[in-house]
Amino acid sequence: MKKLEERILRDGNVLGENILKVDSFLTHQVDFSLMKEIGQVFAEKFCNAGITKVVTIEASGIAPAIYVADSLNVPMIFAKKSKNITMTEGILTAEVYSFTKQVTSTVSIAEKFLDASDKVLIIDDFLANGQAAKGLVEIIQQAGAQVEAIGIVIEKSFQDGRNLLEEAGQKVVSLARIEKFVDGKVVFGKADA
Ligand code: 5GP
């Protein structure tokens, strides 16, 4: 997605070896018009796939996921990272190691929001080592639902996430694929949309 790549080049900051900071439009402050276009691009790809739910993980996946869900006209569910006393009914859980926070947490979705008739599109802001997406796949499969694909806004192709997910039989669709960082600059590979 050309507009996304241009925005990353303009406003993204490379931190250290392998982190991209995009807090001015995606992970902290949110550019809703860019999110809307991201939602439309994913919706065009998946409008004939029979998607019934969009699933993401809090917090930074929520902004793009909500626009994808809006464009596909289906509900959006975000997995919660900490147990909440209001989650009194059955919950589905998975252990997820966070790349940016370097801690493992139990993420959960209430059982009642997913069932065997669901066809799910997973959406997340970043793909690094694939742990967040893998946890979401586990939760969706516990519900007996089907994962149609994993839609990623920014993939860092030099990390292992795509391999891990594809080896597990999942389809990954990324709007921007970062091949490498050279002297603090982003170098893109060919994106999926
Ligand atoms: P993974 O589970 O694929 O290793 O990492 C994905 C998660 O870590 C994403 O949900 C995202 O929140 C966070 N993440 C991974 N890499 C980056 C990055 O370079 N920048 C930012 N802002 N978040 C990242």
Short mmCIF file of C-alpha atoms and ligand atoms in Angstrom, two decimals:
data_model
loop_
_atom_site.label_atom_id
_atom_site.label_comp_id
_atom_site.label_asym_id
_atom_site.label_seq_id
_atom_site.Cartn_x
_atom_site.Cartn_y
_atom_site.Cartn_z
CA MET A 1 0.00 0.00 0.00
CA LYS A 2 1.86 2.96 -1.36
CA LYS A 3 0.31 5.58 0.89
CA LEU A 4 1.22 3.57 3.98
CA GLU A 5 4.81 3.13 2.81
CA GLU A 6 5.11 6.87 2.17
CA ARG A 7 3.77 7.60 5.63
CA ILE A 8 6.24 5.18 7.23
CA LEU A 9 9.11 6.87 5.36
CA ARG A 10 7.88 10.31 6.41
CA ASP A 11 6.93 9.72 10.04
CA GLY A 12 8.42 6.42 11.15
CA ASN A 13 11.47 6.29 13.41
CA VAL A 14 13.82 3.34 13.55
CA LEU A 15 14.79 2.45 17.11
CA GLY A 16 17.85 0.26 17.56
CA GLU A 17 18.19 -2.88 15.46
CA ASN A 18 14.62 -3.93 14.84
CA ILE A 19 11.91 -1.58 16.13
CA LEU A 20 9.93 0.90 14.09
CA LYS A 21 8.15 3.63 15.98
CA VAL A 22 4.99 4.83 14.28
CA ASP A 23 3.25 6.45 17.20
CA SER A 24 2.18 9.55 15.25
CA PHE A 25 -0.30 7.64 13.06
CA LEU A 26 -0.79 4.05 14.23
CA THR A 27 0.26 2.97 17.72
CA HIS A 28 -0.54 6.02 19.87
CA GLN A 29 -2.03 8.92 17.92
CA VAL A 30 -4.23 7.45 15.19
CA ASP A 31 -4.74 8.87 11.68
CA PHE A 32 -8.31 7.78 11.05
CA SER A 33 -8.28 8.66 7.36
CA LEU A 34 -5.27 6.37 6.79
CA MET A 35 -6.95 3.70 8.96
CA LYS A 36 -10.09 4.03 6.85
CA GLU A 37 -8.08 3.38 3.68
CA ILE A 38 -6.33 0.45 5.34
CA GLY A 39 -9.77 -0.92 6.22
CA GLN A 40 -10.89 -0.57 2.62
CA VAL A 41 -7.79 -2.26 1.20
CA PHE A 42 -8.24 -5.31 3.44
CA ALA A 43 -11.98 -5.34 2.75
CA GLU A 44 -11.35 -5.40 -1.03
CA LYS A 45 -9.07 -8.41 -0.57
CA PHE A 46 -11.49 -10.32 1.62
CA CYS A 47 -14.97 -9.15 0.59
CA ASN A 48 -15.74 -12.50 -1.07
CA ALA A 49 -14.19 -14.69 1.62
CA GLY A 50 -17.26 -14.92 3.84
CA ILE A 51 -15.56 -13.29 6.83
CA THR A 52 -17.88 -13.18 9.87
CA LYS A 53 -15.56 -11.60 12.48
CA VAL A 54 -12.39 -9.51 12.66
CA VAL A 55 -10.14 -10.40 15.60
CA THR A 56 -7.19 -8.43 16.95
CA ILE A 57 -5.24 -7.96 20.18
CA GLU A 58 -5.20 -4.88 22.38
CA ALA A 59 -4.08 -2.20 22.17
CA SER A 60 -2.49 -1.15 18.87
CA GLY A 61 -4.36 -3.65 16.69
CA ILE A 62 -7.69 -2.11 17.60
CA ALA A 63 -7.50 1.00 15.40
CA PRO A 64 -6.85 -0.77 12.08
CA ALA A 65 -9.10 -3.72 13.02
CA ILE A 66 -12.11 -1.54 13.67
CA TYR A 67 -11.86 0.04 10.22
CA VAL A 68 -11.45 -3.36 8.57
CA ALA A 69 -14.52 -4.61 10.45
CA ASP A 70 -16.45 -1.51 9.46
CA SER A 71 -15.55 -1.99 5.78
CA LEU A 72 -16.54 -5.68 5.91
CA ASN A 73 -19.60 -4.87 8.03
CA VAL A 74 -18.83 -7.53 10.65
CA PRO A 75 -18.08 -7.33 14.40
CA MET A 76 -14.55 -6.68 15.67
CA ILE A 77 -13.31 -8.54 18.75
CA PHE A 78 -10.09 -7.63 20.53
CA ALA A 79 -8.31 -10.13 22.75
CA LYS A 80 -7.64 -8.75 26.23
CA LYS A 81 -4.21 -8.90 27.74
CA SER A 82 -5.20 -8.90 31.39
CA LYS A 83 -8.01 -10.73 33.09
CA ASN A 84 -10.90 -8.50 33.95
CA ILE A 85 -13.36 -9.13 36.79
CA THR A 86 -16.20 -8.44 34.39
CA MET A 87 -15.16 -11.51 32.33
CA THR A 88 -17.27 -13.88 34.41
CA GLU A 89 -18.27 -16.34 31.69
CA GLY A 90 -16.20 -18.88 29.79
CA ILE A 91 -13.02 -17.53 28.28
CA LEU A 92 -10.63 -18.83 25.66
CA THR A 93 -6.97 -18.11 26.39
CA ALA A 94 -3.46 -18.35 24.95
CA GLU A 95 -0.01 -17.43 26.23
CA VAL A 96 1.63 -14.66 24.18
CA TYR A 97 5.19 -13.40 24.48
CA SER A 98 5.25 -9.70 23.72
CA PHE A 99 8.04 -8.60 21.42
CA THR A 100 8.00 -4.97 22.56
CA LYS A 101 7.28 -5.51 26.27
CA GLN A 102 9.36 -8.70 26.63
CA VAL A 103 6.86 -10.35 28.95
CA THR A 104 4.52 -13.30 28.51
CA SER A 105 0.87 -12.62 29.15
CA THR A 106 -2.32 -14.62 29.00
CA VAL A 107 -4.59 -13.14 26.36
CA SER A 108 -8.27 -13.96 26.32
CA ILE A 109 -11.51 -13.68 24.41
CA ALA A 110 -14.94 -14.50 25.87
CA GLU A 111 -16.17 -17.82 24.52
CA LYS A 112 -19.57 -16.42 23.60
CA PHE A 113 -18.13 -14.19 20.84
CA LEU A 114 -16.73 -17.00 18.64
CA ASP A 115 -18.14 -20.30 17.50
CA ALA A 116 -17.64 -23.02 14.90
CA SER A 117 -19.60 -21.12 12.26
CA ASP A 118 -17.14 -18.19 12.31
CA LYS A 119 -14.65 -17.41 9.58
CA VAL A 120 -12.15 -14.98 11.05
CA LEU A 121 -9.81 -12.38 9.64
CA ILE A 122 -7.04 -11.60 12.14
CA ILE A 123 -5.69 -8.04 11.96
CA ASP A 124 -2.65 -6.64 13.75
CA ASP A 125 -0.53 -3.52 13.53
CA PHE A 126 2.87 -5.28 13.33
CA LEU A 127 4.22 -8.70 12.53
CA ALA A 128 7.60 -9.41 14.13
CA ASN A 129 8.11 -12.96 15.44
CA GLY A 130 4.48 -13.94 15.04
CA GLN A 131 3.69 -14.63 18.67
CA ALA A 132 0.67 -12.33 18.93
CA ALA A 133 -0.90 -13.74 15.75
CA LYS A 134 -0.09 -17.31 16.81
CA GLY A 135 -1.89 -16.75 20.13
CA LEU A 136 -4.93 -15.39 18.31
CA VAL A 137 -4.96 -18.38 15.94
CA GLU A 138 -4.89 -20.71 18.98
CA ILE A 139 -7.83 -18.94 20.60
CA ILE A 140 -9.89 -18.95 17.38
CA GLN A 141 -9.18 -22.64 16.83
CA GLN A 142 -10.20 -23.44 20.43
CA ALA A 143 -13.59 -22.00 19.51
CA GLY A 144 -13.74 -24.36 16.53
CA ALA A 145 -13.74 -21.35 14.21
CA GLN A 146 -11.71 -21.02 11.01
CA VAL A 147 -8.93 -18.49 10.42
CA GLU A 148 -9.23 -17.21 6.85
CA ALA A 149 -6.06 -15.09 6.93
CA ILE A 150 -3.85 -12.82 8.99
CA GLY A 151 -3.84 -9.21 7.83
CA ILE A 152 -0.87 -7.14 8.95
CA VAL A 153 -0.37 -3.41 8.58
CA ILE A 154 3.45 -3.45 8.89
CA GLU A 155 5.45 -6.64 8.56
CA LYS A 156 9.14 -6.77 9.40
CA SER A 157 10.14 -9.48 6.95
CA PHE A 158 13.59 -9.87 8.48
CA GLN A 159 11.96 -11.41 11.57
CA ASP A 160 10.47 -14.91 11.80
CA GLY A 161 6.75 -14.20 12.05
CA ARG A 162 5.66 -14.96 8.49
CA ASN A 163 7.61 -18.24 8.38
CA LEU A 164 6.13 -19.39 11.65
CA LEU A 165 2.57 -18.59 10.57
CA GLU A 166 2.90 -19.97 7.04
CA GLU A 167 4.44 -23.17 8.36
CA ALA A 168 1.35 -23.50 10.55
CA GLY A 169 -0.77 -23.28 7.37
CA GLN A 170 -1.87 -19.66 7.74
CA LYS A 171 -2.12 -17.08 4.98
CA VAL A 172 -0.42 -13.74 5.73
CA VAL A 173 -1.36 -10.52 3.90
CA SER A 174 0.76 -7.46 4.71
CA LEU A 175 0.21 -3.91 3.48
CA ALA A 176 3.85 -2.92 4.00
CA ARG A 177 6.77 -5.31 4.22
CA ILE A 178 10.01 -4.00 5.65
CA GLU A 179 12.95 -5.92 4.28
CA LYS A 180 15.60 -4.26 6.41
CA PHE A 181 16.75 -1.14 8.20
CA VAL A 182 19.88 0.48 6.75
CA ASP A 183 21.48 3.28 8.77
CA GLY A 184 18.18 4.03 10.46
CA LYS A 185 16.29 4.06 7.15
CA VAL A 186 13.47 1.72 6.15
CA VAL A 187 13.90 -0.46 3.04
CA PHE A 188 10.69 -2.04 1.73
CA GLY A 189 10.18 -5.33 -0.03
CA LYS A 190 7.14 -6.16 -2.16
CA ALA A 191 3.92 -5.90 -0.16
CA ASP A 192 0.84 -8.12 -0.58
CA ALA A 193 -1.56 -5.27 -1.28
P1 5GP B 1 5.11 -10.49 17.31
O1 5GP B 1 4.10 -11.12 18.23
O2 5GP B 1 4.81 -10.75 15.85
O3 5GP B 1 6.52 -10.84 17.68
O4 5GP B 1 5.03 -8.93 17.53
C1 5GP B 1 3.85 -8.28 17.16
C2 5GP B 1 3.39 -7.34 18.23
O5 5GP B 1 4.48 -6.65 18.83
C3 5GP B 1 2.50 -6.33 17.61
O6 5GP B 1 1.18 -6.54 18.10
C4 5GP B 1 3.04 -4.98 18.04
O7 5GP B 1 2.23 -4.44 19.05
C5 5GP B 1 4.40 -5.26 18.62
N1 5GP B 1 5.52 -4.89 17.72
C6 5GP B 1 6.38 -5.74 17.11
N2 5GP B 1 7.32 -5.08 16.43
C7 5GP B 1 7.05 -3.78 16.59
C8 5GP B 1 7.70 -2.58 16.11
O8 5GP B 1 8.72 -2.58 15.40
N3 5GP B 1 7.12 -1.41 16.48
C9 5GP B 1 6.00 -1.35 17.25
N4 5GP B 1 5.50 -0.14 17.54
N5 5GP B 1 5.39 -2.46 17.74
C10 5GP B 1 5.90 -3.66 17.40
#
